Short mmCIF file of C-alpha atoms in Angstrom, two decimals:
data_model
loop_
_atom_site.label_atom_id
_atom_site.label_comp_id
_atom_site.label_asym_id
_atom_site.label_seq_id
_atom_site.Cartn_x
_atom_site.Cartn_y
_atom_site.Cartn_z
CA MET A 1 40.29 5.94 52.65
CA ARG A 2 37.79 4.77 50.03
CA LEU A 3 39.26 2.17 47.72
CA GLN A 4 38.41 -0.07 44.85
CA LEU A 5 39.72 -3.57 45.47
CA VAL A 6 40.22 -6.40 43.01
CA ALA A 7 40.11 -10.02 44.19
CA THR A 8 41.48 -12.50 41.66
CA CYS A 9 40.57 -16.18 41.52
CA LEU A 10 40.94 -19.30 39.42
CA PHE A 11 38.67 -19.32 36.38
CA GLY A 12 35.30 -20.76 37.33
CA LEU A 13 35.31 -19.58 40.95
CA GLU A 14 34.03 -16.04 40.35
CA HIS A 15 30.53 -16.83 41.64
CA LEU A 16 31.78 -18.30 44.92
CA LEU A 17 34.22 -15.44 45.39
CA GLY A 18 31.49 -12.88 44.75
CA GLU A 19 29.27 -14.47 47.37
CA GLU A 20 32.11 -14.28 49.89
CA ILE A 21 32.60 -10.58 49.18
CA ASP A 22 28.85 -10.05 49.66
CA ALA A 23 29.03 -11.90 52.98
CA LEU A 24 31.76 -9.52 54.18
CA GLY A 25 29.38 -6.64 53.46
CA TYR A 26 31.14 -5.08 50.49
CA GLU A 27 29.55 -3.95 47.24
CA ARG A 28 30.57 -5.71 44.06
CA ILE A 29 31.34 -3.33 41.18
CA SER A 30 32.14 -5.72 38.34
CA THR A 31 33.04 -9.32 37.57
CA ILE A 32 35.10 -10.70 34.70
CA ASP A 33 36.86 -14.02 34.22
CA GLY A 34 39.20 -14.54 37.14
CA ARG A 35 38.52 -11.31 39.06
CA VAL A 36 35.89 -9.46 41.06
CA THR A 37 36.14 -5.70 41.69
CA PHE A 38 34.46 -4.32 44.80
CA ALA A 39 34.29 -1.15 46.90
CA GLY A 40 36.03 -1.09 50.24
CA ASP A 41 38.39 0.69 52.57
CA ALA A 42 41.56 -0.02 54.54
CA GLU A 43 39.66 -2.41 56.82
CA ALA A 44 38.42 -4.30 53.75
CA VAL A 45 42.03 -4.95 52.74
CA ALA A 46 42.64 -6.75 56.03
CA LEU A 47 39.32 -8.60 56.17
CA SER A 48 39.39 -9.80 52.57
CA ASN A 49 42.92 -11.15 52.87
CA VAL A 50 42.10 -13.00 56.09
CA PHE A 51 38.63 -14.29 55.18
CA LEU A 52 38.37 -14.88 51.42
CA ARG A 53 38.53 -18.63 50.87
CA TYR A 54 38.45 -18.68 47.06
CA ALA A 55 40.62 -15.65 46.19
CA GLU A 56 44.19 -15.87 44.91
CA ARG A 57 45.17 -12.27 45.65
CA VAL A 58 43.63 -8.97 46.71
CA PHE A 59 44.77 -5.80 44.94
CA ILE A 60 44.17 -2.10 45.43
CA LYS A 61 43.01 -0.72 42.10
CA VAL A 62 44.83 2.55 41.46
CA GLY A 63 43.07 3.26 38.17
CA SER A 64 42.06 2.19 34.67
CA PHE A 65 42.34 3.86 31.27
CA ARG A 66 42.47 3.17 27.53
CA ALA A 67 45.94 2.14 26.35
CA GLU A 68 46.24 1.33 22.66
CA THR A 69 49.72 2.88 22.38
CA PHE A 70 52.79 3.12 24.59
CA ASP A 71 52.21 6.89 24.88
CA GLN A 72 48.71 6.26 26.24
CA LEU A 73 50.09 3.69 28.67
CA PHE A 74 52.73 6.16 29.89
CA GLU A 75 50.42 9.15 30.26
CA GLY A 76 47.59 7.15 31.78
CA THR A 77 49.92 5.62 34.37
CA ARG A 78 51.59 8.94 35.11
CA ALA A 79 48.22 10.58 35.84
CA LEU A 80 47.28 8.12 38.59
CA PRO A 81 47.67 9.11 42.31
CA TRP A 82 50.76 7.02 43.11
CA SER A 83 51.94 9.34 45.89
CA ASP A 84 48.75 8.47 47.83
CA PHE A 85 50.36 5.10 48.41
CA ILE A 86 54.11 5.14 47.65
CA GLY A 87 56.57 7.18 49.71
CA ARG A 88 59.85 8.67 48.51
CA LEU A 89 61.90 5.77 49.92
CA ASP A 90 59.59 2.91 48.97
CA ALA A 91 60.13 0.14 46.43
CA PHE A 92 57.71 -0.31 43.54
CA PRO A 93 58.65 -3.19 41.21
CA VAL A 94 56.36 -3.76 38.23
CA LYS A 95 54.96 -6.89 36.61
CA GLY A 96 51.85 -7.76 34.67
CA HIS A 97 50.27 -9.25 31.60
CA ALA A 98 48.23 -8.32 28.53
CA ILE A 99 45.41 -10.20 26.82
CA LYS A 100 43.77 -9.42 23.47
CA SER A 101 45.46 -6.02 23.33
CA GLN A 102 47.62 -4.07 20.91
CA LEU A 103 50.25 -3.69 23.63
CA HIS A 104 51.47 -7.26 23.98
CA SER A 105 55.19 -6.94 24.84
CA ILE A 106 55.28 -7.47 28.60
CA PRO A 107 58.90 -6.26 29.06
CA ASP A 108 58.13 -3.05 27.16
CA CYS A 109 54.95 -2.45 29.15
CA GLN A 110 56.82 -3.08 32.40
CA ALA A 111 59.48 -0.54 31.48
CA ILE A 112 56.95 2.11 30.47
CA VAL A 113 54.80 1.67 33.57
CA LYS A 114 57.88 1.89 35.78
CA LYS A 115 59.10 5.02 34.01
CA ALA A 116 55.68 6.65 34.28
CA ILE A 117 55.42 5.96 38.03
CA VAL A 118 58.91 7.38 38.55
CA ARG A 119 57.89 10.51 36.65
CA SER A 120 54.70 10.87 38.70
CA LEU A 121 56.54 10.48 42.01
CA SER A 122 59.38 12.76 40.88
CA GLU A 123 56.88 15.53 40.18
CA LYS A 124 55.36 15.01 43.64
CA TYR A 125 58.53 14.69 45.73
CA GLY A 126 60.93 16.82 43.68
CA ILE A 127 63.56 14.10 43.36
CA GLU A 128 64.86 12.19 40.33
CA ARG A 129 66.24 9.01 41.89
CA PHE A 130 64.53 6.64 44.27
CA SER A 131 66.47 4.36 46.62
CA GLU A 132 63.59 1.85 46.81
CA GLU A 133 64.79 0.57 50.17
CA GLY A 134 61.55 1.10 52.08
CA VAL A 135 58.19 -0.65 51.99
CA LYS A 136 57.62 -2.80 48.91
CA TYR A 137 54.57 -2.02 46.79
CA GLN A 138 54.30 -4.64 44.07
CA ILE A 139 52.69 -2.95 41.08
CA GLU A 140 50.73 -5.10 38.66
CA PHE A 141 49.28 -4.02 35.33
CA PHE A 142 46.55 -5.91 33.52
CA ILE A 143 45.72 -4.92 29.94
CA LEU A 144 42.56 -6.52 28.54
CA ASN A 145 41.06 -5.46 25.21
CA ASP A 146 43.26 -2.33 25.28
CA GLU A 147 41.98 -1.31 28.73
CA ALA A 148 44.83 -0.98 31.23
CA THR A 149 44.27 -1.49 34.96
CA LEU A 150 47.02 -0.59 37.43
CA MET A 151 46.98 -2.23 40.85
CA ILE A 152 48.99 -2.70 44.04
CA ASP A 153 49.23 -6.23 45.46
CA THR A 154 48.19 -6.40 49.12
CA SER A 155 48.57 -10.16 49.60
CA GLY A 156 52.22 -10.92 48.91
CA MET A 157 52.28 -14.69 48.80
CA PRO A 158 49.20 -16.01 46.96
CA LEU A 159 46.22 -16.55 49.22
CA HIS A 160 45.97 -20.24 48.36
CA LYS A 161 49.11 -20.65 50.45
CA ARG A 162 47.34 -20.88 53.80
CA GLY A 163 50.49 -21.88 55.64
CA TYR A 164 49.56 -25.41 56.72
CA ARG A 165 50.97 -27.28 53.72
CA LYS A 166 54.72 -27.17 54.35
CA GLU A 167 55.20 -30.19 52.07
CA SER A 168 53.12 -31.90 49.43
CA ASN A 169 53.27 -34.83 47.07
CA GLY A 170 53.33 -34.66 43.27
CA ALA A 171 50.88 -32.31 41.48
CA PRO A 172 48.84 -31.21 44.53
CA ILE A 173 45.48 -29.55 44.09
CA ARG A 174 45.47 -25.85 44.90
CA GLU A 175 43.86 -25.04 48.25
CA THR A 176 41.42 -22.53 46.77
CA LEU A 177 40.20 -25.07 44.22
CA ALA A 178 39.89 -27.76 46.88
CA ALA A 179 37.75 -25.40 48.97
CA ALA A 180 35.52 -24.68 45.96
CA ILE A 181 34.99 -28.38 45.27
CA VAL A 182 34.10 -29.00 48.91
CA LYS A 183 31.63 -26.10 48.85
CA THR A 184 30.04 -27.49 45.69
CA SER A 185 29.55 -30.86 47.42
CA ARG A 186 27.33 -29.16 50.05
CA PRO A 187 29.08 -30.45 53.20
CA ARG A 188 26.91 -30.93 56.28
CA GLU A 189 27.43 -32.32 59.74
CA GLU A 190 25.27 -35.41 59.37
CA VAL A 191 27.09 -36.62 56.23
CA LEU A 192 30.61 -38.02 56.27
CA LEU A 193 32.96 -36.44 53.72
CA TRP A 194 35.59 -38.86 52.45
CA ASP A 195 38.61 -38.26 50.23
CA PRO A 196 39.87 -41.80 49.49
CA MET A 197 42.92 -40.59 47.54
CA CYS A 198 43.92 -37.83 49.92
CA GLY A 199 47.52 -37.19 48.83
CA SER A 200 48.69 -34.38 51.09
CA GLY A 201 45.22 -33.94 52.61
CA THR A 202 44.23 -30.65 51.00
CA ILE A 203 40.58 -31.50 50.26
CA ALA A 204 40.04 -32.97 53.72
CA ILE A 205 41.70 -30.03 55.45
CA GLU A 206 39.78 -27.41 53.46
CA ALA A 207 36.53 -29.22 54.29
CA ALA A 208 37.34 -29.28 58.01
CA MET A 209 38.36 -25.61 58.03
CA MET A 210 35.18 -24.63 56.21
CA MET A 211 32.87 -26.51 58.55
CA ARG A 212 34.65 -25.14 61.61
CA ASN A 213 34.62 -21.65 60.12
CA ILE A 214 38.40 -21.29 60.35
CA ALA A 215 39.40 -18.31 58.21
CA PRO A 216 41.95 -19.38 55.57
CA GLY A 217 44.33 -16.50 56.19
CA VAL A 218 44.18 -16.28 59.97
CA ASN A 219 47.62 -17.83 60.49
CA ARG A 220 49.70 -16.12 57.80
CA GLU A 221 51.09 -12.70 56.96
CA PHE A 222 50.35 -10.31 54.10
CA ALA A 223 52.30 -7.70 52.16
CA ALA A 224 49.90 -4.90 53.10
CA GLU A 225 50.68 -5.29 56.80
CA ALA A 226 53.71 -3.11 56.04
CA PHE A 227 51.65 -0.37 54.35
CA PRO A 228 51.59 2.67 56.68
CA PHE A 229 48.14 3.82 55.55
CA ILE A 230 46.59 0.59 56.89
CA GLU A 231 46.60 0.71 60.68
CA LYS A 232 48.08 -2.26 62.53
CA ARG A 233 44.96 -2.57 64.64
CA LEU A 234 42.92 -3.47 61.54
CA TRP A 235 44.97 -6.62 61.07
CA LEU A 236 44.74 -7.45 64.77
CA ASP A 237 40.99 -6.90 64.70
CA ALA A 238 40.57 -9.02 61.56
CA ARG A 239 42.44 -11.95 63.11
CA GLU A 240 40.56 -11.57 66.40
CA GLU A 241 37.23 -11.57 64.54
CA ALA A 242 38.32 -14.69 62.66
CA ARG A 243 39.29 -16.59 65.80
CA GLU A 244 36.12 -15.57 67.64
CA GLY A 245 34.09 -16.86 64.71
CA GLU A 246 35.53 -20.38 64.83
CA VAL A 247 33.06 -23.05 65.88
CA LYS A 248 33.07 -26.60 67.11
CA SER A 249 31.44 -29.13 64.82
CA ASP A 250 30.46 -32.77 64.75
CA PHE A 251 31.41 -32.84 61.08
CA GLN A 252 33.77 -35.70 60.28
CA VAL A 253 36.20 -36.18 57.41
CA PHE A 254 37.90 -39.40 56.37
CA ALA A 255 41.18 -39.02 54.49
CA SER A 256 42.59 -42.28 53.21
CA ASP A 257 45.24 -43.26 50.70
CA ILE A 258 46.89 -46.44 49.50
CA HIS A 259 50.31 -44.91 50.20
CA GLU A 260 51.39 -44.71 53.85
CA PRO A 261 53.60 -41.60 53.30
CA SER A 262 50.55 -39.70 52.01
CA VAL A 263 48.61 -40.61 55.15
CA ALA A 264 51.48 -39.42 57.34
CA LEU A 265 51.73 -36.19 55.35
CA THR A 266 47.99 -35.59 55.69
CA ILE A 267 48.22 -36.01 59.46
CA ARG A 268 51.09 -33.50 59.67
CA ASN A 269 49.28 -30.95 57.52
CA ALA A 270 46.01 -31.40 59.45
CA LYS A 271 47.84 -30.69 62.70
CA ALA A 272 49.38 -27.55 61.19
CA ALA A 273 45.89 -26.42 60.13
CA ARG A 274 44.47 -27.13 63.63
CA VAL A 275 41.87 -29.60 62.31
CA ALA A 276 43.48 -32.95 63.18
CA ASP A 277 40.62 -33.80 65.54
CA THR A 278 38.09 -33.45 62.68
CA ILE A 279 40.00 -35.65 60.23
CA LYS A 280 40.53 -39.39 60.50
CA ALA A 281 43.47 -40.30 58.25
CA PHE A 282 44.34 -43.90 57.50
CA LYS A 283 45.74 -46.23 54.85
CA GLN A 284 43.22 -47.90 52.55
CA ASP A 285 42.77 -48.72 48.88
CA ALA A 286 40.09 -46.42 47.39
CA ARG A 287 38.71 -49.43 45.53
CA ARG A 288 37.89 -51.13 48.85
CA ILE A 289 36.35 -48.37 50.95
CA SER A 290 33.03 -48.83 52.74
CA ALA A 291 31.15 -47.44 55.72
CA PRO A 292 28.01 -49.53 56.33
CA GLY A 293 25.07 -47.62 57.70
CA ARG A 294 26.57 -44.18 57.05
CA ARG A 295 25.67 -41.47 54.59
CA ALA A 296 28.76 -40.17 52.86
CA THR A 297 29.98 -37.94 50.08
CA ILE A 298 33.17 -38.78 48.20
CA VAL A 299 35.19 -35.73 47.16
CA THR A 300 38.50 -36.56 45.54
CA ASN A 301 41.22 -35.70 43.05
CA PRO A 302 42.43 -39.05 41.70
CA PRO A 303 46.03 -39.37 40.52
CA TYR A 304 46.80 -38.75 36.87
CA GLY A 305 49.98 -38.36 34.81
CA GLU A 306 52.73 -37.11 37.10
CA ARG A 307 51.10 -38.68 40.17
CA LEU A 308 50.47 -42.11 38.62
CA GLY A 309 53.08 -43.31 36.13
CA THR A 310 51.16 -43.69 32.88
CA VAL A 311 47.86 -42.60 31.38
CA ALA A 312 46.91 -46.26 30.90
CA GLU A 313 47.31 -46.87 34.64
CA ALA A 314 45.10 -43.86 35.40
CA GLU A 315 42.41 -45.05 33.01
CA ARG A 316 42.41 -48.53 34.56
CA LEU A 317 42.07 -46.93 38.00
CA TYR A 318 39.12 -44.83 36.83
CA ARG A 319 37.34 -47.93 35.56
CA GLU A 320 37.85 -49.74 38.87
CA LEU A 321 36.78 -46.68 40.86
CA GLY A 322 33.60 -46.41 38.84
CA GLU A 323 32.67 -50.01 39.51
CA HIS A 324 33.31 -49.73 43.25
CA PHE A 325 31.90 -46.25 43.89
CA ARG A 326 28.62 -47.17 42.22
CA SER A 327 28.29 -50.04 44.68
CA LEU A 328 28.26 -47.47 47.47
CA ALA A 329 24.95 -45.90 46.38
CA PRO A 330 23.29 -43.70 47.53
CA TRP A 331 26.59 -41.96 48.30
CA GLN A 332 27.23 -38.90 46.16
CA VAL A 333 30.55 -38.58 44.34
CA TYR A 334 32.53 -35.51 43.28
CA ILE A 335 35.67 -36.19 41.24
CA ILE A 336 37.98 -33.61 39.68
CA THR A 337 40.44 -34.63 37.00
CA SER A 338 42.14 -33.20 33.95
CA HIS A 339 41.48 -36.36 31.92
CA PRO A 340 39.15 -35.33 29.06
CA SER A 341 37.51 -38.77 28.74
CA PHE A 342 37.05 -39.60 32.41
CA GLU A 343 33.36 -40.57 32.09
CA LYS A 344 34.16 -43.14 29.42
CA PHE A 345 36.47 -45.04 31.76
CA TYR A 346 34.44 -44.43 34.91
CA GLY A 347 31.51 -46.11 33.18
CA LYS A 348 28.80 -43.55 33.88
CA ARG A 349 27.88 -40.08 32.70
CA ALA A 350 28.02 -37.44 35.39
CA ASP A 351 24.83 -35.68 36.44
CA LYS A 352 26.69 -32.40 36.16
CA VAL A 353 30.13 -31.31 34.92
CA ARG A 354 31.88 -28.03 35.70
CA LYS A 355 35.03 -26.83 33.96
CA LEU A 356 37.53 -25.45 36.46
CA TYR A 357 41.25 -24.72 36.56
CA ASN A 358 43.99 -25.95 38.87
CA GLY A 359 46.37 -23.07 38.27
CA MET A 360 46.46 -22.95 34.46
CA ILE A 361 45.55 -26.61 34.03
CA PRO A 362 41.96 -27.12 32.78
CA CYS A 363 40.07 -29.67 34.85
CA TYR A 364 36.54 -31.03 35.07
CA LEU A 365 34.50 -31.56 38.20
CA TYR A 366 32.29 -34.61 37.62
CA GLN A 367 29.31 -34.63 39.97
CA PHE A 368 27.35 -37.84 40.52
CA PHE A 369 24.19 -37.16 42.54
CA LYS A 370 22.50 -40.45 41.65
CA ASN A 371 25.45 -42.72 42.17
CA ASN A 372 23.94 -46.02 41.00
CA LYS A 373 24.54 -48.64 38.37
#
């Protein structure tokens, strides 16, 4: 079955996600903010869910059409081949969102899309009522600039939920964003990667998984595993391919934190992710770290707001971090924070700044390549 698939991601990660799709051997069709559309098949559904490190979800695109009115939304939805996917007993709840479009009432759009799918399936199966007690196909509509796209979610739980983080501390960084930051820092075996404010260990764990080529979705389940048109063997093969691709590595990660409970949590999460032997977790004040004679890269998400009492406390911490981290030259430093004036308090302008998002929270990745006074 030839399909068009849509992989969504946090804003700012489209380039990394596109490169991953290329690496899997699939052809990109289009890219817009937060999503990449590509050509694939049933096997691609399994492989992309298991292997994509920067994606939030993978959808099957059922179709797109112009929808400036509710009539156009109804007729366009009705005309799509829903019976190719949804059986007479299956469930098909609807959700979605609209941006910069004349159709902006989400509840009304949901109701119309649902009604149109029911009509389409009724015409195919010759029945008026659907029990919706079978396989669940979560339908999602996305209306952008009056162009409606109808999709079926294949992931279920978002892909950033790898399965290793059973618990976390306040305001954790999303796993997909942590992986992107690590990738940006260019990790390599001969350079120590250190998160000195590790929290629940997400950055350290994503770095270890990346360097050991552990597929992010290898240990979790996906909604599309219940879809009858995707053979069970494809999921088995995808997981087998992932496990066979794992490698040993001399790469080392330090994960430290001033709070002992965070260190303990990092150790538990690292064990769940099967990378505990790559990560050395310990208690230490980030303003006191050092590793004489070693090359290192600091990659961290310092506490702010919810994680650290007051803004004034965060700003004082940034100032002290700047003074200490610059003494560690020539170490490189990558810091992500939502504080808009971070550089002012850190005491040095970044060599490069990238705007990213942690969920819907705008953040900035400050990159210091020449970490000196």
